[in-house]
Every structure is written in structure tokens, then in C-alpha cells.
Coordinates of C-alpha atoms in Angstrom, one line a residue:
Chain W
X24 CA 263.8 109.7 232.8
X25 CA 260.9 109.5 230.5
X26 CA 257.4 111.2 231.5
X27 CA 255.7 109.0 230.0
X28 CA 252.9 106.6 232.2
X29 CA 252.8 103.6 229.8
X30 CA 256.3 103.1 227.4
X31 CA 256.0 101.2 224.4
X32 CA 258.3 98.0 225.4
X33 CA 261.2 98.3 222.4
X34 CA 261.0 95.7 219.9
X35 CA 262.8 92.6 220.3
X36 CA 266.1 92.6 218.5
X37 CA 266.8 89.4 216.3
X38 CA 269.4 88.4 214.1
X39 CA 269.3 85.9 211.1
X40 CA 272.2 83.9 210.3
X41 CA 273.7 85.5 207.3
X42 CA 276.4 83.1 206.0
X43 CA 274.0 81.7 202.4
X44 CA 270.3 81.2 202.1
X45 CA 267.0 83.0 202.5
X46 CA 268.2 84.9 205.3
X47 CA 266.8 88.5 203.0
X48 CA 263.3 86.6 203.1
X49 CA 263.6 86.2 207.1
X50 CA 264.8 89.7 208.0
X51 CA 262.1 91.2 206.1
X52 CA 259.1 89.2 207.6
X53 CA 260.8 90.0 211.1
X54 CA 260.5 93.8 210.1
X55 CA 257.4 93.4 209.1
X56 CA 256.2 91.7 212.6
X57 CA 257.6 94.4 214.1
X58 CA 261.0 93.1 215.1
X59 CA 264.4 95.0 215.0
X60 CA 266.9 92.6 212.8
X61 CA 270.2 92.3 212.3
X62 CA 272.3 90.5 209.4
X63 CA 274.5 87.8 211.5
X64 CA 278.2 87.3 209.9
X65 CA 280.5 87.0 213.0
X66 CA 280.5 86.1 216.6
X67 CA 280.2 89.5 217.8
X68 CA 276.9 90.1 215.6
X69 CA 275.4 87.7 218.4
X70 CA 275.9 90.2 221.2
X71 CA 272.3 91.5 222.9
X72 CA 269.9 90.1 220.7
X73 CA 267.1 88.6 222.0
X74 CA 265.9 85.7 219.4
X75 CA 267.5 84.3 216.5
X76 CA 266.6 82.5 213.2
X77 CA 268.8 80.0 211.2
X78 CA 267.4 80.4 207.5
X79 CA 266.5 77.9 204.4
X80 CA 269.9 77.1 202.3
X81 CA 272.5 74.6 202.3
X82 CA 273.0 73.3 205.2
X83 CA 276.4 71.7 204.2
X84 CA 277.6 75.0 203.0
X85 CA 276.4 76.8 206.3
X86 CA 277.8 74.3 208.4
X87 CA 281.5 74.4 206.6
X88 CA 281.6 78.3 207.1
X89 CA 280.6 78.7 210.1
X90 CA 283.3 76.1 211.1
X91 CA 285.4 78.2 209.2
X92 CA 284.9 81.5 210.7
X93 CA 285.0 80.5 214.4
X94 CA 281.0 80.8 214.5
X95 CA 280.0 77.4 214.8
X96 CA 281.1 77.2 218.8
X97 CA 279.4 80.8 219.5
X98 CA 276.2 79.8 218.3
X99 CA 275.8 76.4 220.1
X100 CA 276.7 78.6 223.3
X101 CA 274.3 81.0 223.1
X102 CA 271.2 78.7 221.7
X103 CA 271.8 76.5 224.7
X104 CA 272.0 79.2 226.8
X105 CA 268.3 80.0 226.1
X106 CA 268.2 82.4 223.1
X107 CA 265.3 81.8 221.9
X108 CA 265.8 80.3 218.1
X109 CA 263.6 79.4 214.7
X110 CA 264.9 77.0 212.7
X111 CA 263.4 76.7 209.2
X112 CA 264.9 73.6 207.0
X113 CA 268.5 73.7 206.9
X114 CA 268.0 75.6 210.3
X115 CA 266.4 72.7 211.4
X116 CA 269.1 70.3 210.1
X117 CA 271.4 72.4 212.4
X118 CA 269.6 72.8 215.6
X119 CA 268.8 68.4 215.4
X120 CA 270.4 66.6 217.8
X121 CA 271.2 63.8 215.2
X122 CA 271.4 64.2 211.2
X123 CA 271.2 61.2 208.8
X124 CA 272.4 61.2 205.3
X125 CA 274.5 64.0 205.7
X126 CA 278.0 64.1 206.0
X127 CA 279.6 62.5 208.7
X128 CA 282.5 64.7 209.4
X129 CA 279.9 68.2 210.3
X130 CA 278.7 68.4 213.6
X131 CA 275.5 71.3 214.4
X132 CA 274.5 72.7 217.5
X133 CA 272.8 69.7 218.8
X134 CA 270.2 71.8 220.6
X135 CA 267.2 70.3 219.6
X136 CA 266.3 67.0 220.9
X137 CA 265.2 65.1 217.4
X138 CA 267.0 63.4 214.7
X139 CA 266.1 64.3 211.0
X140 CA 266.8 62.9 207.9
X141 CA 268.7 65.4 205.5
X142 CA 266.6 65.7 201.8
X143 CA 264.3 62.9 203.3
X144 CA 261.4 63.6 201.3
X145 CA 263.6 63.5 198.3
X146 CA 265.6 65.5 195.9
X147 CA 264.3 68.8 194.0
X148 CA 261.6 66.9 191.9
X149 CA 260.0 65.9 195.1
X150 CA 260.1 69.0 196.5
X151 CA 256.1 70.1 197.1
X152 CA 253.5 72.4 199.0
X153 CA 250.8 71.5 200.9
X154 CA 248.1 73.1 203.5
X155 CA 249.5 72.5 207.2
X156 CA 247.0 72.7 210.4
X157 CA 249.7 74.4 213.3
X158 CA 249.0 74.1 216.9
X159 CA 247.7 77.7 217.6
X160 CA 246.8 79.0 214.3
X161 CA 243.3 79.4 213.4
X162 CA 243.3 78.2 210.0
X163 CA 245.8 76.3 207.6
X164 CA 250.0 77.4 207.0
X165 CA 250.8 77.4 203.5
X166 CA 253.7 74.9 203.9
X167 CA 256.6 75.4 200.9
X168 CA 258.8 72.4 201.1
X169 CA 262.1 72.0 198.9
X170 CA 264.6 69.1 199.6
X171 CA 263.2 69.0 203.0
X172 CA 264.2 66.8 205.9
X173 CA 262.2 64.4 207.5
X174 CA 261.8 64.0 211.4
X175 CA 262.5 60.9 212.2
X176 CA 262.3 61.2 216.0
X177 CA 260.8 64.2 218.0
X178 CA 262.4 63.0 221.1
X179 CA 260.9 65.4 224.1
X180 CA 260.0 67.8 221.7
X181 CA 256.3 69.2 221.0
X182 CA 254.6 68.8 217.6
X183 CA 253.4 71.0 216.6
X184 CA 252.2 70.4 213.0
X185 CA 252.0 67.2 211.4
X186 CA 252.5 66.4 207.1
X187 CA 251.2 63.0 206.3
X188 CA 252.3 61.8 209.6
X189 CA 255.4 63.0 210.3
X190 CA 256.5 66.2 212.4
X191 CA 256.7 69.5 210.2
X192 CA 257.0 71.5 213.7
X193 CA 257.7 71.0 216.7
X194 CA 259.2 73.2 219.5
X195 CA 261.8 72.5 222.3
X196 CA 261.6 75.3 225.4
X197 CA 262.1 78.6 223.8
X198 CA 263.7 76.5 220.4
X199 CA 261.2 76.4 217.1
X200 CA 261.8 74.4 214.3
X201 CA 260.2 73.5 210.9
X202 CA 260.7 71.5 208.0
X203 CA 259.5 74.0 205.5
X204 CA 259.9 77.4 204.5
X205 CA 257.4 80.2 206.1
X206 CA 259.6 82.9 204.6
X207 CA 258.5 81.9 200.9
X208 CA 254.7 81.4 201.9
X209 CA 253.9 85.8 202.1
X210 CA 252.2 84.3 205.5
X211 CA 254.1 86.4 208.3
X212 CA 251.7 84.3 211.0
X213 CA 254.6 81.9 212.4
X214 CA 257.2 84.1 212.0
X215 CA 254.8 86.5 214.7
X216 CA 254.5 82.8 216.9
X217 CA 258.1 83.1 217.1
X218 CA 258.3 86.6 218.1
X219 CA 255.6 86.3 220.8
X220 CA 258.3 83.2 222.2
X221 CA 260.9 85.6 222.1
X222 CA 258.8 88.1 224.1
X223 CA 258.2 85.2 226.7
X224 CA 254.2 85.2 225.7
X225 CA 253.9 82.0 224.3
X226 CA 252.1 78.9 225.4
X227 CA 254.5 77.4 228.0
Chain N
X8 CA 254.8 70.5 185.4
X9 CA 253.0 70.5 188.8
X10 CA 250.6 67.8 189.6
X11 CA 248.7 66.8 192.5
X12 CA 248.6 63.7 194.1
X13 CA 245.0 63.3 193.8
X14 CA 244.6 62.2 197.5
X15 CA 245.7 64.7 199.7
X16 CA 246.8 68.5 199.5
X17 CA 249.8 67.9 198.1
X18 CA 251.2 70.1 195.1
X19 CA 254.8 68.9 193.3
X20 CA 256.4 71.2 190.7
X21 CA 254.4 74.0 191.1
X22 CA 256.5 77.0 190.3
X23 CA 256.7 78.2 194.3
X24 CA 259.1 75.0 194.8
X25 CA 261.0 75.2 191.4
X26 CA 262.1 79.4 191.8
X27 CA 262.3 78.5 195.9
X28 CA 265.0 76.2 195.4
X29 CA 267.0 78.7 193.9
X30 CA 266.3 81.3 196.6
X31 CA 267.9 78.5 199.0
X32 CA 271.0 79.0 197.1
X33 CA 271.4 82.7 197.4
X34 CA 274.4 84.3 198.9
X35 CA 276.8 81.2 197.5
X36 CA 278.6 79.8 194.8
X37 CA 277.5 77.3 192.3
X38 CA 280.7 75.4 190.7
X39 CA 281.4 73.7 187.2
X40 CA 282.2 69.3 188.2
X41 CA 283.4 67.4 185.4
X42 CA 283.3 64.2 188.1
X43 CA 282.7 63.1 191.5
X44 CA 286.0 64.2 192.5
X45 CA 286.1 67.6 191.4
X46 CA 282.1 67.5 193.1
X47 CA 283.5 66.2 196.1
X48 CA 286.4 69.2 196.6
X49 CA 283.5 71.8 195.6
X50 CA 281.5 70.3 198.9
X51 CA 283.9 70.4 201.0
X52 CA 284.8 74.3 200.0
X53 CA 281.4 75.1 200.9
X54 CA 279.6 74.9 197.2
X55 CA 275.9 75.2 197.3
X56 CA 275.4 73.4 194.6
X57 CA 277.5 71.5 191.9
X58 CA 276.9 72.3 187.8
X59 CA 277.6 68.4 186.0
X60 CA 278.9 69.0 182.7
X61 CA 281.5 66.7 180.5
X62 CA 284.4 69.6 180.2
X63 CA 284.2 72.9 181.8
X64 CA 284.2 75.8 179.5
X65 CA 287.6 76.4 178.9
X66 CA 288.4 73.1 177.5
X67 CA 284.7 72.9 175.4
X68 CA 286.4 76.5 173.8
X69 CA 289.8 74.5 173.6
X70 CA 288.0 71.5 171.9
X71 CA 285.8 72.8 169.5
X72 CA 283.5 70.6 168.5
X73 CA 279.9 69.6 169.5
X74 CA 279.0 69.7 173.1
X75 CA 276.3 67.8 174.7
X76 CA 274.6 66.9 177.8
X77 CA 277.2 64.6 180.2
X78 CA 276.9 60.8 180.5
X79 CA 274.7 59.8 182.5
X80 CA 277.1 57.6 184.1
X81 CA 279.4 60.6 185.1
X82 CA 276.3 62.6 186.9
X83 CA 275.4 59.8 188.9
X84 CA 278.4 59.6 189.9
X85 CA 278.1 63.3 191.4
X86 CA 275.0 62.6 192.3
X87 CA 276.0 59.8 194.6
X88 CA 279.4 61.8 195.8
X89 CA 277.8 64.5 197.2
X90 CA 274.9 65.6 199.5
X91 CA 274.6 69.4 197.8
X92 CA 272.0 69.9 195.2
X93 CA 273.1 68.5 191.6
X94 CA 272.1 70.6 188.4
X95 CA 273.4 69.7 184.6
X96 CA 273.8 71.4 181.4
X97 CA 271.7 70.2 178.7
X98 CA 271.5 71.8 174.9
X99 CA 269.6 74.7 174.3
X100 CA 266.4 73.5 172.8
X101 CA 267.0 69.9 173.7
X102 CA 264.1 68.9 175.6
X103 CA 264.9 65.2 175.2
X104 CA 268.3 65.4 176.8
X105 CA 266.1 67.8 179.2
X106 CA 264.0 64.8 180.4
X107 CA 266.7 62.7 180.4
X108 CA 268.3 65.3 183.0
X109 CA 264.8 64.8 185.1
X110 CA 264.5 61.2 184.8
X111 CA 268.3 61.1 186.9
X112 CA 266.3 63.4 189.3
X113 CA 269.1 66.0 189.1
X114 CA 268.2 69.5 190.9
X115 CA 267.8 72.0 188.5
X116 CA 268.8 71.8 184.8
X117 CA 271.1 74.9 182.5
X118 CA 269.4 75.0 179.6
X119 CA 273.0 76.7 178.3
X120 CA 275.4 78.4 175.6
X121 CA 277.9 76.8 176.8
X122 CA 276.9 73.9 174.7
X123 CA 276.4 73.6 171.1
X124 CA 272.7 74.8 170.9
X125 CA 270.1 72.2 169.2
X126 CA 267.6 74.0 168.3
X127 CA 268.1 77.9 166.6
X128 CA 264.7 78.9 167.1
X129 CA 263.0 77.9 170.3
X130 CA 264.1 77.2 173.7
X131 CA 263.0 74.0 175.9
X132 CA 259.1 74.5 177.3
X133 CA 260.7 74.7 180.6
X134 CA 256.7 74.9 182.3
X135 CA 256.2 70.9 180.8
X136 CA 258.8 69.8 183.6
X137 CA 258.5 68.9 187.1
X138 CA 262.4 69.9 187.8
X139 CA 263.2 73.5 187.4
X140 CA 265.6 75.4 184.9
X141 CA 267.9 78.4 185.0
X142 CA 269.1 79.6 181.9
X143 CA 271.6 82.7 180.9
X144 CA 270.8 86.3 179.6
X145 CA 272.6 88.8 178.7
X146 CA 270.0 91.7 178.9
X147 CA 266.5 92.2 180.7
X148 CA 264.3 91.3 177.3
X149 CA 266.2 88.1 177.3
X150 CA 265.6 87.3 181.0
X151 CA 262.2 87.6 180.2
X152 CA 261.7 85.4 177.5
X153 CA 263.6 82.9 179.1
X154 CA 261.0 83.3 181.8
X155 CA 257.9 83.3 179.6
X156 CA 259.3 80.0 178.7
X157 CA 259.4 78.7 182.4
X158 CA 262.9 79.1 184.0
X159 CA 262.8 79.6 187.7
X160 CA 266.2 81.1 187.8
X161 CA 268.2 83.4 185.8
X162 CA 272.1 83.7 185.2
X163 CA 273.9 86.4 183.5
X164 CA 275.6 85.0 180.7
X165 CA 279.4 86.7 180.8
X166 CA 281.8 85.0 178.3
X167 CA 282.1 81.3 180.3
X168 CA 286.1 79.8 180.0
X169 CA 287.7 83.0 179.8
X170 CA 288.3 83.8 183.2
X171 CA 288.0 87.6 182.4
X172 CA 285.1 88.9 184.4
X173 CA 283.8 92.1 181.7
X174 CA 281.1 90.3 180.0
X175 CA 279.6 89.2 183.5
X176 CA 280.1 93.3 184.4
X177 CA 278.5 93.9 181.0
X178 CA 275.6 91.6 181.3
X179 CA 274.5 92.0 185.0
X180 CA 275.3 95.8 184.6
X181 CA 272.8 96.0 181.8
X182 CA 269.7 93.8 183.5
X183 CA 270.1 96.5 186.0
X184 CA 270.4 99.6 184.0
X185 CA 266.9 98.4 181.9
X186 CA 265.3 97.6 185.4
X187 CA 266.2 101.3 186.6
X188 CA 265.1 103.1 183.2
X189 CA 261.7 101.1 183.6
X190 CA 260.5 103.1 186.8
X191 CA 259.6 106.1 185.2
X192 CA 257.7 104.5 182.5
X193 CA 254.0 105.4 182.2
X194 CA 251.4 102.5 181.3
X195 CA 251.9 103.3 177.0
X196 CA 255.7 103.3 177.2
X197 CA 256.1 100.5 178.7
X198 CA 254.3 99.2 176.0
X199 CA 256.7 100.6 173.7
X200 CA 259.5 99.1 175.7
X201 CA 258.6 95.7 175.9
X202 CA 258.1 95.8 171.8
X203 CA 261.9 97.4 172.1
X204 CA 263.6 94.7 174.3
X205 CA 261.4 92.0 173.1
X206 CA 260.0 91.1 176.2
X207 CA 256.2 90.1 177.6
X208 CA 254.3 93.0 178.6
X209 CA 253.1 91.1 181.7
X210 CA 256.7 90.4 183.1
X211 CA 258.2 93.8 182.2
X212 CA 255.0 95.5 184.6
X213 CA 256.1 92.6 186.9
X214 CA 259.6 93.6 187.0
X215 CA 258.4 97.8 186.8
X216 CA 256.3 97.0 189.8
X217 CA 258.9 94.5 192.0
X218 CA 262.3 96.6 191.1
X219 CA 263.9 93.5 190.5
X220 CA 263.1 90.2 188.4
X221 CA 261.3 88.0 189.7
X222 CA 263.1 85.4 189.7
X223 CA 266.5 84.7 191.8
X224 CA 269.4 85.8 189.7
X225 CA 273.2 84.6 190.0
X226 CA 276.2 85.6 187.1
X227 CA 278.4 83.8 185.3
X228 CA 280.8 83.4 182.8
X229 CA 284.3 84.6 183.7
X230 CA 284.7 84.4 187.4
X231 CA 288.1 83.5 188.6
X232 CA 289.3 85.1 192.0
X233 CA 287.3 85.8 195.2
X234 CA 287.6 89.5 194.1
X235 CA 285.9 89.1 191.0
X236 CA 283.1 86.7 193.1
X237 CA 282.7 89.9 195.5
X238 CA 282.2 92.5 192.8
X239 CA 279.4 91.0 191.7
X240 CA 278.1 90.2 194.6
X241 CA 278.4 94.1 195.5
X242 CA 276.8 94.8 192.3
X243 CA 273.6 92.5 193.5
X244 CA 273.6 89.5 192.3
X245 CA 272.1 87.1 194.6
X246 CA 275.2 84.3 194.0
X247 CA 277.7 83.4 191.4
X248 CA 278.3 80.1 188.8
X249 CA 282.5 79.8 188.5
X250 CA 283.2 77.6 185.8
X251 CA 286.7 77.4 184.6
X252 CA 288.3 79.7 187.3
X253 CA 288.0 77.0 189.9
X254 CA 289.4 73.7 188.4
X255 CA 291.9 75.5 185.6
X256 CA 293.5 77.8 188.7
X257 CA 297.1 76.0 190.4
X258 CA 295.1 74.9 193.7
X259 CA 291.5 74.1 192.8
X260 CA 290.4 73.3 196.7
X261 CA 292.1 76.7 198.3
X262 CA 290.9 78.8 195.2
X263 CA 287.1 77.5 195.7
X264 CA 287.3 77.6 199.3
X265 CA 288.3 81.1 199.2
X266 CA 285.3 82.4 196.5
X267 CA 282.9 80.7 198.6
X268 CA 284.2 82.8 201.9
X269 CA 284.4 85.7 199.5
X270 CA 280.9 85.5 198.5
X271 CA 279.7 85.4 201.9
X272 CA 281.8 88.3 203.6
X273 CA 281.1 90.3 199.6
X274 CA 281.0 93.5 201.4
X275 CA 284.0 93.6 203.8
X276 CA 287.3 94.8 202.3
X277 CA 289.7 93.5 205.0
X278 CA 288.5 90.2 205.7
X279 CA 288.6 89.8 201.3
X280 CA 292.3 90.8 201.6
X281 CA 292.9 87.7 203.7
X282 CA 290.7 85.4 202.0
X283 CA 292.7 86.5 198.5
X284 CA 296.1 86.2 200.2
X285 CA 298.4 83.4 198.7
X286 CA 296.0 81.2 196.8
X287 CA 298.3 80.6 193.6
X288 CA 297.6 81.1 190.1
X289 CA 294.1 81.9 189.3
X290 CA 293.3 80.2 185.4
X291 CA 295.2 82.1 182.8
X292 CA 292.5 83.5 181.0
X293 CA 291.5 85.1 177.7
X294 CA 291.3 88.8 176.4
X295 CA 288.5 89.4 174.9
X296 CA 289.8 90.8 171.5
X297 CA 292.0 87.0 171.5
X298 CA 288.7 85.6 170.7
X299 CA 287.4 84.7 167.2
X300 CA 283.6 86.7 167.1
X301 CA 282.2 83.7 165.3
X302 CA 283.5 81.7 169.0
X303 CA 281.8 83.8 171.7
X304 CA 279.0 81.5 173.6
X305 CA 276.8 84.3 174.7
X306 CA 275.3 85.1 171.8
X307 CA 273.9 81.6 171.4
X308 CA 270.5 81.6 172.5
X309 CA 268.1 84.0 171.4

């Protein structure tokens, strides 16, 4: 029994899907917020952790191996069982409830309640950065977006953050999602949002 | 080249986006598509992006020959076959058939050795485009040029259309060995060494002060079997280009299907035993003594 009057509380654990992407970029800005992490490869990886982030990559190629390792079912359990989740682009692809232009025969976890567009800002040419004013940050999110989706519908979700219009963030109960790519930006401040939702301090 | 849209915050082609898009691709497998077929069985074994060319490797060694950029015709076709990122091989040196490449809006353009260089002097100025290039080296001082000159991704070069994976150990083994033999160089010798390996001062403190390049960097050239995928994968690159070794092995869709799955799960023995268990014949391949000096493709490029 520990002594001690005050504990530190232990830092959340959270794992980054590790199938292909910039999951390296995400487990290191979660270390550097403070978070424990954890490389996610197999269904068991997902036991105890208390957040979880689906990285920038392909999102055809994640979708086809995690339907081929038996992964695909686990996650859509335990992000609609509440695990709190960041989605950053192809993440985001996942977690929509609808997908256009994508492949017709992949299915995601459908926990998010908005339909995106897959590469609906364009191919690679029209990939792009711009300055991005987030609900709760103080000043501007350096926003890095490469064959991004576009949200079409934010159905009951919040926005968060808005490009030209259109949703670039938004966030579902304890589910984040964005259309760009905080891990490539060096600006840790959304990935510490995310943590503070895992930690149940967020605005409700 | 990046531009602004003059009316809002908005940057395009800045060199964030161009080396970004190749960090999205880390951790999988970039294969060789001669047409929307082939591009279609790569997507659907999990490719993270499909290479366009107009034979792969083994058949441009078979040839002889010139070798160019594809039709047009045949990389839109991929283009509209698939929903993964798109890249192309175009000559090095070529920078018309390089903005022909952007003008199709493909992903990312191989400035390669696969094909018959055009120019024996001087590589494309890779910063005057808005899509981004990767391009092959075989050692760190060549990496560096190559990035000097604007590409936002690097491959090792191997020996493409051999299917023998000992110039991709060779190449990626050497990037690393110069990378570890630059930490304890003071401020003067790394002068020394950049005149030595022909690289700009600037980029070899870069790569002294990161540990690494700085730029995302897959191999190439000789991959054939999930085994080979995993090595290098366990020697750290961050993804591997298969070529030949997919569409010249017996069953092209279970032979990329398994490298993909191989690239992912790189550092568990066990699960790599199933994924290589009765895939066929990988591609016959080529000894490296079978092969005339005068035709080896890495040493194009310069």
C-alpha cells in the first residue's frame, strides 16, 4: 500500500494501429504528451488500453489487413464500446459511417456518424497545408493535408475546425477525427486534446 | 513547385506534402503494374501504392533496348482501376516525360535506372514540380544528391529483375553503415566526408544530427518472397518496391498478398512461416555473376 498522500495517476495507456502508415509519427507524439503506447498488430494488443489512434496511410491497404488478420471485428467492438479513438485521414476514412469513392466491397467500423469522400480534395498534386482555427486551441493548427478526404456530412457530429467550409474536425462522444495529419505538423497540441478525452477532462 | 493560391492560406506542393505522402506509405509494399489488371490484383493484396511502367524489369533486361516512360493511355488506365496512389517511371534526366507524368496527375514520379537514362549528366530539377519524386541510390552521397535535387523519397537501388535480394542488402546496408560512421565526426571531418561521398555539407549535418535521412526510405530491386520483404524490413527500411518477383512468380495474387502481410508482421518469425507456406514458385531469378557488367541498372545514374 503506498505511503504516499497524493499519487501521480499513471499515464493513460494508448495503442496506435500498427498494420501501414505513420503509426512511428503517432507513438512518438503520444510519448511525448506523456502517454504510455503500444504498437497495435493483433486483437490481443487491444486488451487494457485506454485510448486509441488509427494513423495516416492507406486506408485500402489497412482495411484489407485487418480483414485479413481477424482485426477488423475487434476493433469495431471495442471503439463502439467507448474507447476513446483519434482518427487522422485514413483513420478517419475508417471510423466514417459512410465512404464514397472507395471500394465498394470494404466495410470500416462505422462508428462515427459522417460520410467522407475518399481523396476528395484530389490526388497527390492537390495535396496542401494550410493554417486551421480548432475549437479550443488558442491560436492556429498547422494543418498537413495529403490525398485527404472530404466530409461530406457531419451528421450529429461536432465541428470542430472548418477548411474553406467544410469539416476538418469534428468529434463524436469520446471519438476524434481529422482530415489531416497532426503527426507531420511537430505541433503535439491536438494530439494532448486527445489525451485530455481519454482522461475523461475534455469539454463534454 | 509550391504555390499559393493567392486568396487564402493555402500552400500546394510545398515539400511537407510531397515527403508526407511517402511517410503515408511506410510499413507497405509498393508493386511494379504493367496494366489495370495487374494494378487491380496489387489492390486487392493490400499494395499501398502501384509503380506504372510498360514492362517490369525482368522483361526491360530480357528486351534490351530503349526504355521509356509508359503510354499514357496504359497509366490512365491504372489510374482509373484503382483507388491506391499511382506513381510512374520516367527517364532519368527527362523532365519532359516528367511533366508529362504530372500533367496525368499521377502520385509521385521514379525518376529511375530501370529505364534507359536520357540525360548522363544531370538529373530532373525535381524542386520545379508540384508532384513529388523518389529516386534510387545505392550509397548515402548518392541519396543526397538526389535530395539536393528535390526528391522527397529515397529507394535503394538493388539490381531490379533479378529477383536476388544482395544488391538491395548491399545498398541499404551501406546507407546505414555511412549514417553510423557519421556520428563521431567532428565539425572539419565531416567536411572531409561530404568532399569523400560527394554529398552537400548541409544534408550530411542533417543526416549526422537526425540519425537517419531525412527523407522516408523504402528498397528495391530484387525482392521476390515475403522473407526477402521481412529482411529488409528488419534491417529498417520503412517499406519495400517488388518489381519482378510479384507478376514473374507462378501465382502473382497469393505471392503479393503474402509480402504485403510479410511486411507488416516483419518482425514475427512464426506468423512469416505461415504467411511463406505454399505460395508456388517465386520468379526464377538471376545470379549475379550471370549478368553482363556493361547490363547492371544500378550504376545508371550518377
Amino acid at each position: 500500500m503506498s505511503l504516499s498522500p497524493d499519487p501521480m495517476p499513471a499515464p493513460p495507456l494508448i495503442g496506435v494501429l500498427a498494420m501501414q502508415g505513420a503509426f512511428r509519427e503517432h507513438l512518438r507524439a503520444l510519448a511525448s504528451c506523456g502517454a504510455e503506447v503500444r504498437a497495435i498488430r493483433d486483437p490481443a494488443d487491444l486488451a487494457g488500453l485506454d485510448g486509441l489512434v488509427i494513423p495516416g496511410g492507406e486506408s485500402t491497404t489497412m482495411q484489407i489487413l485487418l480483414e485479413r488478420v481477424g482485426l477488423m471485428d475487434a476493433l469495431r467492438d471495442a471503439v463502439r464500446r467507448g474507447l476513446p479513438t483519434l482518427g487522422t485521414c485514413a483513420g478517419m476514412i475508417l471510423l466514417a459511417r459512410d465512404v464514397t469513392d472507395g471500394r465498394e466491397d470494404h466495410r470500416g467500423l462505422e462508428a462515427l456518424d459522417i460520410v467522407v469522400q475518399r481523396n476528395g480534395y484530389g490526388r497527390q498534386v492537390d495535396s496542401f497545408e494550410a493554417e486551421l482555427d480548432v475549437e479550443g486551441l488558442d491560436s492556429r493548427f498547422p494543418g498537413v493535408f495529403i490525398r485527404a478526404p472530404v466530409v461530406l456530412e457531419a451528421g450529429s457530429a461536432e465541428v470542430l475546425a472548418e477548411h474553406e467550409g467544410r469539416p476538418v474536425a469534428l468529434r463524436q462522444g469520446r471519438i476524434m477525427a481529422l482530415s489531416f495529419h497532426p503527426e507531420l505538423s511537430g505541433d503535439l497540441r491536438l494530439h494532448g486534446e486527445f489525451l485530455k478525452l481519454v482522461r475523461g477532462m475534455g469539454k463534454s | 513547385m509550391a504555390e499559393s493560391n493567392g486568396r487564402s492560406n493555402v500552400l500546394k506542393g510545398g515539400f511537407k506534402v510531397k515527403a508526407g505522402h511517402a511517410e503515408m506509405l511506410k510499413g507497405g509494399v509498393i508493386m511494379d503494374v504493367v496494366n489495370a489488371e495487374h494494378a487491380r490484383i496489387a489492390e486487392d493484396a493490400g499494395a499501398c501504392a502501384v509503380m506504372a511502367l510498360e514492362r517490369v524489369p525482368a522483361d526491360i533486361r530480357r528486351d534490351g533496348g530503349v526504355a521509356r516512360m509508359s503510354d499514357p493511355v496504359l497509366i490512365r488506365a491504372i489510374m482509373a482501376a484503382v483507388t491506391i496512389p499511382v506513381m510512374a517511371k520516367c527517364r532519368i534526366g527527362h523532365t519532359v516525360e516528367a511533366q508529362v507524368l504530372q500533367a496525368l496527375g499521377v502520385d509521385y514520379i521514379d525518376e529511375s535506372e530501370v529505364l534507359t537514362p536520357a540525360d548522363d549528366e544531370n538529373h530532373i530539377d525535381k524542386h520545379a514540380f508540384t508532384v513529388p519524386f523518389v529516386c534510387g541510390c545505392r550509397d548515402l552521397g548518392e541519396a543526397l544528391r538526389r535530395i539536393a535535387e528535390g526528391a522527397a523519397m529515397i529507394r535503394t537501388k538493388g539490381e531490379a529483375g533479378t529477383g536476388n535480394i544482395v544488391e538491395a542488402k548491399r545498398h541499404l546496408s551501406a546507407v546505414a553503415a555511412q549514417m553510423r560512421h557519421l556520428v563521431g565526426l567532428n565539425r572539419a571531418e565531416i567536411v572531409h566526408e561530404a568532399k569523400l561521398i560527394g554529398a552537400p555539407l548541409d544534408l550530411l549535418r542533417q543526416v549526422q544530427e537526425l540519425g537517419r535521412l531525412p527523407v522516408v526510405t523504402f528498397v528495391a530491386g530484387g525482392i521476390a518472397t515475403p522473407a526477402d520483404a521481412a529482411w529488409m524490413m528488419q534491417l529498417g527500411a520503412d517499406g519495400v518496391f517488388v518489381g519482378s518477383g510479384i507478376f514473374k512468380s507462378e501465382d502473382p495474387a497469393r505471392t503479393a498478398k503474402a509480402i504485403v502481410t510479410a511486411t507488416t508482421y516483419h518482425d514475427d518469425p512464426e506468423k512469416l512461416a505461415d504467411i511463406s507456406a505454399g505460395l508456388g514458385e517465386p520468379m526464377r531469378g538471376l545470379e549475379m555473376a550471370a549478368i553482363p557488367r556493361e547490363e547492371l541498372l544500378a550504376g545508371r545514374g550518377w
